[in-house]
Short mmCIF file of C-alpha atoms and ligand atoms in Angstrom, two decimals:
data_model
loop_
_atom_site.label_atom_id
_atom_site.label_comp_id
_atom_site.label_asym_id
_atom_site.label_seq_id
_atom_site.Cartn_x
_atom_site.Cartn_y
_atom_site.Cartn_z
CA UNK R 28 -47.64 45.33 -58.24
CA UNK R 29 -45.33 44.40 -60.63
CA UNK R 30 -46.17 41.51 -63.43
CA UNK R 31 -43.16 39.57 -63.52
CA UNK R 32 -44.20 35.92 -63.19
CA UNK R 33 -40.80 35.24 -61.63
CA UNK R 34 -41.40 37.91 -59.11
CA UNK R 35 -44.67 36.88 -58.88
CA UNK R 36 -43.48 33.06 -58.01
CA UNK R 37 -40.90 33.78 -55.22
CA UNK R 38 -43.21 36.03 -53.42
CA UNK R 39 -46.12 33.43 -53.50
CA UNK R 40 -43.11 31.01 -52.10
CA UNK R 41 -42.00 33.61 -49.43
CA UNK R 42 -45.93 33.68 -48.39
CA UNK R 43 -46.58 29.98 -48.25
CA UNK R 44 -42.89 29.78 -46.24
CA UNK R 45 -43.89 32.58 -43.62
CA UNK R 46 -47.78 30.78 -43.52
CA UNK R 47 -46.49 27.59 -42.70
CA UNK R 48 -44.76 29.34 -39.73
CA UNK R 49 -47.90 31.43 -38.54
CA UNK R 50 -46.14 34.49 -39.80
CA UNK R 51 -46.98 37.50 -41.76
CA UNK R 52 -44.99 38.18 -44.81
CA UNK R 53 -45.49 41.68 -44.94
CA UNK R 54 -43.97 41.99 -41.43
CA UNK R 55 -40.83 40.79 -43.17
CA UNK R 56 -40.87 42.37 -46.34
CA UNK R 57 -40.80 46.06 -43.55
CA UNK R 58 -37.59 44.10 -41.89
CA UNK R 59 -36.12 43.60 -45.24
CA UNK R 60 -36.51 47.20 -46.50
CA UNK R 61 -35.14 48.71 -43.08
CA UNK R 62 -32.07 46.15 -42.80
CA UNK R 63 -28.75 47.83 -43.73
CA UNK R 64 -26.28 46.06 -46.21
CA UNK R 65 -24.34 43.22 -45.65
CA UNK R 66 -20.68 44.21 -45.79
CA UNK R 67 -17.69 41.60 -46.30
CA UNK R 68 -16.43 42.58 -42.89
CA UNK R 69 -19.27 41.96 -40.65
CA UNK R 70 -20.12 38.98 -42.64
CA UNK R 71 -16.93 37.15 -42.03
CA UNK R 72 -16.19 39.14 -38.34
CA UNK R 73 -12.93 40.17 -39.93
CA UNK R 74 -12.42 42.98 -36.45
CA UNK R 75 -12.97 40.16 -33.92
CA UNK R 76 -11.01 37.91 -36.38
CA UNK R 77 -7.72 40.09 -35.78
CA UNK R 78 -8.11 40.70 -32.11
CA UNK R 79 -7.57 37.73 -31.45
CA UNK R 80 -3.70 37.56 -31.70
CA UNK R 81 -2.61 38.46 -28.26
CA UNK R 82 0.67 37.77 -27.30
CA UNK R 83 2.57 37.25 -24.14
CA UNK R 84 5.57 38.91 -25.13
CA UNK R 85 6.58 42.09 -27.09
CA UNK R 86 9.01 39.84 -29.97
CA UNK R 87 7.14 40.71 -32.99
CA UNK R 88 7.73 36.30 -34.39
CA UNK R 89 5.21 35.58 -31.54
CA UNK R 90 2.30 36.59 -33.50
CA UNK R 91 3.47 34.73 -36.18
CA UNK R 92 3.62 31.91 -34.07
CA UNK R 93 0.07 32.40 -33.18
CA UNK R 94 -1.31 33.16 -36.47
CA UNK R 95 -0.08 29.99 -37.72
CA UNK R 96 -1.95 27.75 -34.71
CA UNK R 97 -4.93 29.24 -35.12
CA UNK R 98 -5.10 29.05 -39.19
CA UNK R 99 -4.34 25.07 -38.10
CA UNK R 100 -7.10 25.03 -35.40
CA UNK R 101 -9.42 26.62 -38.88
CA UNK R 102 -8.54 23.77 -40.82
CA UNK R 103 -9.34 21.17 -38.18
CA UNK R 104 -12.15 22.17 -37.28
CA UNK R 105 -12.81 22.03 -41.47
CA UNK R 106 -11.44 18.27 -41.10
CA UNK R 107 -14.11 17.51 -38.35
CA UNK R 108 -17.02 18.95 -40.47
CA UNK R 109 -16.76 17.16 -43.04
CA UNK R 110 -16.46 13.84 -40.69
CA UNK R 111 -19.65 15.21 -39.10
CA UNK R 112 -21.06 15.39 -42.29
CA UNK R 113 -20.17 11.73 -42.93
CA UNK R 114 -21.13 10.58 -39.79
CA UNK R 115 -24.64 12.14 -39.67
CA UNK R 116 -25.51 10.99 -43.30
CA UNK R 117 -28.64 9.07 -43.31
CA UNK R 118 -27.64 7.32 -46.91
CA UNK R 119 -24.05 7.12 -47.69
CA UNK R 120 -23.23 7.04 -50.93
CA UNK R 121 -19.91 6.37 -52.48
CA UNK R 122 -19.67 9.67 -54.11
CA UNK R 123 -20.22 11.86 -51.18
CA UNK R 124 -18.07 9.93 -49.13
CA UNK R 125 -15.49 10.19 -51.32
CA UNK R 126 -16.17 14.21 -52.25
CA UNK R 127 -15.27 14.83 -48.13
CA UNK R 128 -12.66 12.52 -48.12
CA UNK R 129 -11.06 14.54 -51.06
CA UNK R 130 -12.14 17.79 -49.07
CA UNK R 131 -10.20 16.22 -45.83
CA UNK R 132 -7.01 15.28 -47.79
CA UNK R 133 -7.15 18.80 -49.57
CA UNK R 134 -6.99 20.53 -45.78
CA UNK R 135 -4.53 18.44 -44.36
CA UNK R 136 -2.43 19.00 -48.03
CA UNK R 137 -2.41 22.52 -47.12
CA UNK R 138 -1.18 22.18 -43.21
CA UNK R 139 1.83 20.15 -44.71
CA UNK R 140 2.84 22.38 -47.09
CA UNK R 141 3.03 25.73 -45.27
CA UNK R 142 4.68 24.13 -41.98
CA UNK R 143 7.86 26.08 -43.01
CA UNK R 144 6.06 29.51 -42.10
CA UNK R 145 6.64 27.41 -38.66
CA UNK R 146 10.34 25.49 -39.74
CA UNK R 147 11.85 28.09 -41.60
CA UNK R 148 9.71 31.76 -40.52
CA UNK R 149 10.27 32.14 -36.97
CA UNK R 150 14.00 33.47 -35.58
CA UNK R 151 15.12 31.14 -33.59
CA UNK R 152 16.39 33.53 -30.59
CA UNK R 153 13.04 35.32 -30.49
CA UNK R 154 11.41 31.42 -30.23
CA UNK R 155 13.58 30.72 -27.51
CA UNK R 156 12.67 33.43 -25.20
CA UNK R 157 8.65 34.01 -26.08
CA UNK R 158 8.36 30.18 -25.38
CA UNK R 159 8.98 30.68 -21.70
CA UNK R 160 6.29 32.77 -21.40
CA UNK R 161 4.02 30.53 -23.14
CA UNK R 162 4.36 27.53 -20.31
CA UNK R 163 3.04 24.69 -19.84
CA UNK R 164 0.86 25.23 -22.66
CA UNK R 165 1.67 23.52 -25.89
CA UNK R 166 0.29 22.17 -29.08
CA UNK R 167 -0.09 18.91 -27.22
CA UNK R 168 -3.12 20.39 -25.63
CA UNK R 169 -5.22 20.98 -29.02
CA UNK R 170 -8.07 19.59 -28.29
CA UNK R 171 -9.79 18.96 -32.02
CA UNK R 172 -6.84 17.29 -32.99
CA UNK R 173 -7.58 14.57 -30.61
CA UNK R 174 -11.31 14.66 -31.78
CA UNK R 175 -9.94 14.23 -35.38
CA UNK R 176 -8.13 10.76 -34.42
CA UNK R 177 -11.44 9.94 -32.25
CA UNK R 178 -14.15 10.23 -35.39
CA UNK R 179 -11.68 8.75 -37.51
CA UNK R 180 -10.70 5.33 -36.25
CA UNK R 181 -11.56 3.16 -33.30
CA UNK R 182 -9.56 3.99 -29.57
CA UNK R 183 -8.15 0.73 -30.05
CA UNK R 184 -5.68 2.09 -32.82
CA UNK R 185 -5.01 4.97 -30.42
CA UNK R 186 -3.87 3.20 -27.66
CA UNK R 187 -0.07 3.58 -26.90
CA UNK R 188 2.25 0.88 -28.82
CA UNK R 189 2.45 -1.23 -25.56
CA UNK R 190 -0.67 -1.61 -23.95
CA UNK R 191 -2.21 -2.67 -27.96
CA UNK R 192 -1.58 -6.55 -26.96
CA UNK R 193 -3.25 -5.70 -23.42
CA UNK R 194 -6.96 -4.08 -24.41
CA UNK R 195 -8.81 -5.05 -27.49
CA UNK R 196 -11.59 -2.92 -29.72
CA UNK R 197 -13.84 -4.72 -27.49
CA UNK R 198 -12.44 -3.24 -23.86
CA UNK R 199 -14.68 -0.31 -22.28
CA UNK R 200 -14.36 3.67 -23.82
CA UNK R 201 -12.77 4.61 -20.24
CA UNK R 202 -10.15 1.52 -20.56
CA UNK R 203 -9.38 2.51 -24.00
CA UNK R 204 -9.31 6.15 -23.22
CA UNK R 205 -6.88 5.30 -20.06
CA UNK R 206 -4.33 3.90 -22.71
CA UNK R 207 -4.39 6.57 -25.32
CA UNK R 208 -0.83 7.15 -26.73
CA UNK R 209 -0.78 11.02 -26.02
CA UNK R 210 -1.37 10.01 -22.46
CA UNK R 211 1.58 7.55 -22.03
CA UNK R 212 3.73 10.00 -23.90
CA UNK R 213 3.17 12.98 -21.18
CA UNK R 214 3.25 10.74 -18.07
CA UNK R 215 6.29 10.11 -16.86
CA UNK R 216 7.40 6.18 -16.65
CA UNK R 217 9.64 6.35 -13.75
CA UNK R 218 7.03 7.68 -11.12
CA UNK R 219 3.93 7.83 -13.36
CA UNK R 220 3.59 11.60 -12.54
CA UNK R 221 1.68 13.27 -15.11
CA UNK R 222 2.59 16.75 -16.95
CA UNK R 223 0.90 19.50 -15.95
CA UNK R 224 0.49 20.42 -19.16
CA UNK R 225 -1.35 17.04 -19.68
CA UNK R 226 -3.21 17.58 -16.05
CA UNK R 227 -4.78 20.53 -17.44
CA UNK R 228 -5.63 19.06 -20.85
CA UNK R 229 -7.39 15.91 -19.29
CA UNK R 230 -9.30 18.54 -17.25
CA UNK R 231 -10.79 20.47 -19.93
CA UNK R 232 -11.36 17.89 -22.54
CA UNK R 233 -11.69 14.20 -20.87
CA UNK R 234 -15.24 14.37 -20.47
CA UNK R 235 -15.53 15.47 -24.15
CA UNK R 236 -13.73 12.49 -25.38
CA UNK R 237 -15.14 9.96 -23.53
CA UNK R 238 -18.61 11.08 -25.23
CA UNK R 239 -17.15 11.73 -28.21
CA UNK R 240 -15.33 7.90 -28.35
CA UNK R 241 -19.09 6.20 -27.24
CA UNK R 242 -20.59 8.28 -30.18
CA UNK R 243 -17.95 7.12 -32.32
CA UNK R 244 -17.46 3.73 -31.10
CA UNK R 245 -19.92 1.84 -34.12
CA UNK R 246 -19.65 5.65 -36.62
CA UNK R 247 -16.49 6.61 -37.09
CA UNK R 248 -14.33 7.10 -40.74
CA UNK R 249 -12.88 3.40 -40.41
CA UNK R 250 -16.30 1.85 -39.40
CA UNK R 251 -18.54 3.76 -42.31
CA UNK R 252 -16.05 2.32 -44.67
CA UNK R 253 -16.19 -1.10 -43.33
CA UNK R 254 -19.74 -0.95 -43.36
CA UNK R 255 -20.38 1.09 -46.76
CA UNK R 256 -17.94 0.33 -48.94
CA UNK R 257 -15.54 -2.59 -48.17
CA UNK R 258 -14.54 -3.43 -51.64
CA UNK R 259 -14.22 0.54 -53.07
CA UNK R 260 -10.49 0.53 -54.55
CA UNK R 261 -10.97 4.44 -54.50
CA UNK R 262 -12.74 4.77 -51.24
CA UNK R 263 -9.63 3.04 -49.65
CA UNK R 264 -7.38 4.85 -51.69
CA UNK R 265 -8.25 8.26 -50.51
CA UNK R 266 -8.12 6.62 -46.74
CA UNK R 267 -5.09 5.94 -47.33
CA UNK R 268 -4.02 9.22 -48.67
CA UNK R 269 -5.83 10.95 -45.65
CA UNK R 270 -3.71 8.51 -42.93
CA UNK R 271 -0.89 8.98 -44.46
CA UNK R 272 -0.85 12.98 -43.93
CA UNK R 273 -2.53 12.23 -41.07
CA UNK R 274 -0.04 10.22 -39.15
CA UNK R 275 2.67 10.75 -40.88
CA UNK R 276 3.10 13.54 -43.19
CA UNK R 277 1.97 15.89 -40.78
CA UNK R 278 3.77 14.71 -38.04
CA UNK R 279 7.02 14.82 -39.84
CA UNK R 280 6.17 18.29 -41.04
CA UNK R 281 5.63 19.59 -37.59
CA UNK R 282 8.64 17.35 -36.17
CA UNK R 283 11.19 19.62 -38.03
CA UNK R 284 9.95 22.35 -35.96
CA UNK R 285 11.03 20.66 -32.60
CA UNK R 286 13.98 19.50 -34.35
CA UNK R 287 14.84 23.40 -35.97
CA UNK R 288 14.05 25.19 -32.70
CA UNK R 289 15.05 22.62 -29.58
CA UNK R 290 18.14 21.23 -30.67
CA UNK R 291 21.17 22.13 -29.26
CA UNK R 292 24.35 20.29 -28.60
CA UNK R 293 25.09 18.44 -26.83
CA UNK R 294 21.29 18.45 -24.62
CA UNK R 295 18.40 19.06 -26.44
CA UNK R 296 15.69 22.14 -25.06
CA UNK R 297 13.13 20.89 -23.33
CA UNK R 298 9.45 21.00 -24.91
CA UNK R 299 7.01 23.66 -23.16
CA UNK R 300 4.57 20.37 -22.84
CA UNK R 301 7.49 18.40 -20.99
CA UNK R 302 7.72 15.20 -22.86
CA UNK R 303 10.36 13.77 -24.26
CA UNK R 304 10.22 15.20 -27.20
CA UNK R 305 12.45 13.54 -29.30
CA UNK R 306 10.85 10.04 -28.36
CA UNK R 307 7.21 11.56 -28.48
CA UNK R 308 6.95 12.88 -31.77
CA UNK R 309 8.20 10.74 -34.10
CA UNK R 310 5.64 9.18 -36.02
CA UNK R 311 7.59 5.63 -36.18
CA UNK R 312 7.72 5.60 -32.49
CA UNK R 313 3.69 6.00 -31.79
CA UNK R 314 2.74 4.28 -34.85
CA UNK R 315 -0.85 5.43 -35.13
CA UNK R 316 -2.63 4.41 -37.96
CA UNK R 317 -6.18 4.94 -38.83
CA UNK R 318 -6.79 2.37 -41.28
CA UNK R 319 -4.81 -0.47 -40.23
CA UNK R 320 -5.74 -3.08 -42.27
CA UNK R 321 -5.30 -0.73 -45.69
CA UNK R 322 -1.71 -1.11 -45.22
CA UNK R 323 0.47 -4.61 -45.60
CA UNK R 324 2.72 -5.61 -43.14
CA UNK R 325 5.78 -4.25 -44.32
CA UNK R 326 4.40 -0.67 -45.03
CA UNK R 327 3.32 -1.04 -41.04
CA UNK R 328 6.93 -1.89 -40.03
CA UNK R 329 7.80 1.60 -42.18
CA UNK R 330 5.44 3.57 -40.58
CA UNK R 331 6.54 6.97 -40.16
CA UNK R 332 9.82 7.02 -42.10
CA UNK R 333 9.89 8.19 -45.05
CA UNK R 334 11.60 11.77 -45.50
CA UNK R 335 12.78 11.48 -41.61
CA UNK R 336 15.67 12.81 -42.31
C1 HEM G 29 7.87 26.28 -33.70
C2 HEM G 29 6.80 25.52 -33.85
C3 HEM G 29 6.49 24.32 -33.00
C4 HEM G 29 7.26 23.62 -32.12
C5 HEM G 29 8.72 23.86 -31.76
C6 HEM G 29 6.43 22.57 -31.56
C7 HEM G 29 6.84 21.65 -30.62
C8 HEM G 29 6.08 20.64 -30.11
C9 HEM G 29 6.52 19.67 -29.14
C10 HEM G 29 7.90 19.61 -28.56
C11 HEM G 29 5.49 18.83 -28.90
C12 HEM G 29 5.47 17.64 -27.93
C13 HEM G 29 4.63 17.95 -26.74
C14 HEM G 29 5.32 18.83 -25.73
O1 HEM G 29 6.04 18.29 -24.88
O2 HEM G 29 5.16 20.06 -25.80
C15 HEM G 29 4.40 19.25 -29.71
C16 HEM G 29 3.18 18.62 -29.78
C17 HEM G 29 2.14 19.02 -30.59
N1 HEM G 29 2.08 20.19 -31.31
FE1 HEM G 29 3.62 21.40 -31.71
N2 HEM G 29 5.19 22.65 -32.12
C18 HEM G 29 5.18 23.70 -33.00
C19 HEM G 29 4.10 24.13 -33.75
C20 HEM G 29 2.86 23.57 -33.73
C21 HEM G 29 1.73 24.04 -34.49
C22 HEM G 29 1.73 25.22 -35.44
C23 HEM G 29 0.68 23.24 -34.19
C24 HEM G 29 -0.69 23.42 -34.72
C25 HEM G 29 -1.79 23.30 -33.99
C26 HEM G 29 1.14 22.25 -33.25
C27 HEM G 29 0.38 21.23 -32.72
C28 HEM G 29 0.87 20.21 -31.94
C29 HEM G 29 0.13 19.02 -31.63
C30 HEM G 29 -1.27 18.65 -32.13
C31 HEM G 29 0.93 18.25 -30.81
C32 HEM G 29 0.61 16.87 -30.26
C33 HEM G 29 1.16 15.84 -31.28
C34 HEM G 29 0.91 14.41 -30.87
O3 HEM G 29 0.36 14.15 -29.81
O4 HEM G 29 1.30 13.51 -31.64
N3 HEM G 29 2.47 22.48 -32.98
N4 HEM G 29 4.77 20.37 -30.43
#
């Protein structure tokens, strides 16, 4: 038995840890001697990591092209863990809060800044064709994106432009919900048929964020703020630094894409998701805005276009 009192201390900690469970150290110690090495690959799944790039077509961009969505899913679900973290805190304090914000705004910095492997890494006749085989699915579908805008503002400021004056932040989850801008922009006003790509998307994920907007509805980015720290110059700065990439850095960012692949003169290429694109997407159109009242009227008015063109 050796004498170091270091040694000595974790294993009297390991005993009291496997006691207070009804467990036998020893029993453990035997598991810990027979367990192989951790390697870096198994640790991190790196083999189920890269078989999961399967594309439709044999054009070498589309893996690119996937690649690139799924290092943005990784990053969103990043944004929503540190909201979760936020959200679940049982004290708030100003530092931590501001710590994930910074951690938010550092994710998003990165999605915004390698949008060209998207704009500028992709040829454009490959994009063309592998697209078709891709239908109706399209980024419009990502569900965490939609949970990002959920946990970080109240539905009212994701209700479509139009029906704003019509519900308030008082109106029912489902009423809200009914009106959210996405939903508007893949129905189509004439006949009020919806996409399928937007059918299929409501399918999968409605029921999700309808629980996720009631769990939301009093804890969400805006209302901890509110509640926590009204008055923080820096906690308001970094919310605005996190809507703006939000709503409009990214958007403009991932705009040029539509804009580099699905123009054409003199008709513009349908989107896979079948809105109208060039209406849709613009982040001066939809004018969502997390943090509303961080922003004076005038900035509201330019929401969305800066660097448009
Ligand atoms: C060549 C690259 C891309 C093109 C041409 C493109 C095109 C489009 C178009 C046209 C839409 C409108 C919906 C529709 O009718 O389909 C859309 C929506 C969307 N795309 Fe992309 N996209 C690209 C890359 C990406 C990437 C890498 C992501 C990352 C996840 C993404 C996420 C989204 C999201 C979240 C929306 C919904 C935006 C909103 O509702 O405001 N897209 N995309």
């Amino acid at each position: 038995m050796s004498n170091d009192p270091v040694l000595q201390e974790q294993i009297q900690k390991l005993r009291q840890k496997y006691a207070a469970m009804g467990q036998d150290l020893s029993s453990y110690l035997d598991g810990l001697l027979y367990s192989d090495y951790l390697t870096y690959w198994d640790y991190i799944h790196l083999d189920t990591l890269l078989s999961l790039q399967t594309p439709k077509t044999s054009f070498k961009d589309e893996k690119v092209f996937i690649v690139y969505h799924q290092i943005t899913e990784l990053y969103f679900n990043l944004v929503l863990w540190e909201i979760q973290q936020l959200v679940d805190h049982p004290h708030l304090e100003e530092n931590f809060f501001c710590t994930r914000l910074d951690r938010m705004i550092r994710y998003f910095q990165q999605l915004v800044g390698s949008f060209e492997i998207m704009v500028l890494g992709l040829e454009k006749e490959q994009f063309l064709k592998f697209r078709m085989s891709l239908l109706p699915s399209s980024g419009f579908q990502s569900g965490q994106y939609r949970l990002i805008e959920i946990c970080s503002t109240d539905l009212i400021n994701l209700v479509s432009a139009k029906d704003r004056q019509t519900l308030t932040e008082q109106s029912s989850i489902e009423e809200q919900i009914e009106k959210m801008y996405w939903r508007s922009g893949a129905t189509e006003l004439a006949t009020g048929k919806k996409t399928l790509t937007l059918q299929q998307f409501e399918e999968k994920y409605m029921g999700q964020f309808k629980e996720m907007g009631d769990k939301h509805r009093d804890k969400n980015l805006r209302k901890l703020y509110l509640k926590h720290f009204p008055d923080s110059k820096e906690v308001k700065s970094k919310l605005r630094h996190f809507d703006e990439l939000a709503n409009v850095r990214w958007p403009l960012a991932h705009m040029k894409s539509a804009a580099q692949y699905l123009k054409k003169d003199p008709e513009d290429i349908k989107a896979t998701g079948g809105t109208n694109w060039q209406k849709y997407l613009p982040p001066r159109f939809q004018k969502i805005i997390f943090f509303p009242e961080l922003w004076d009227e005038q900035e509201k008015l330019e929401w969305g276009r800066a660097g448009l063109n």
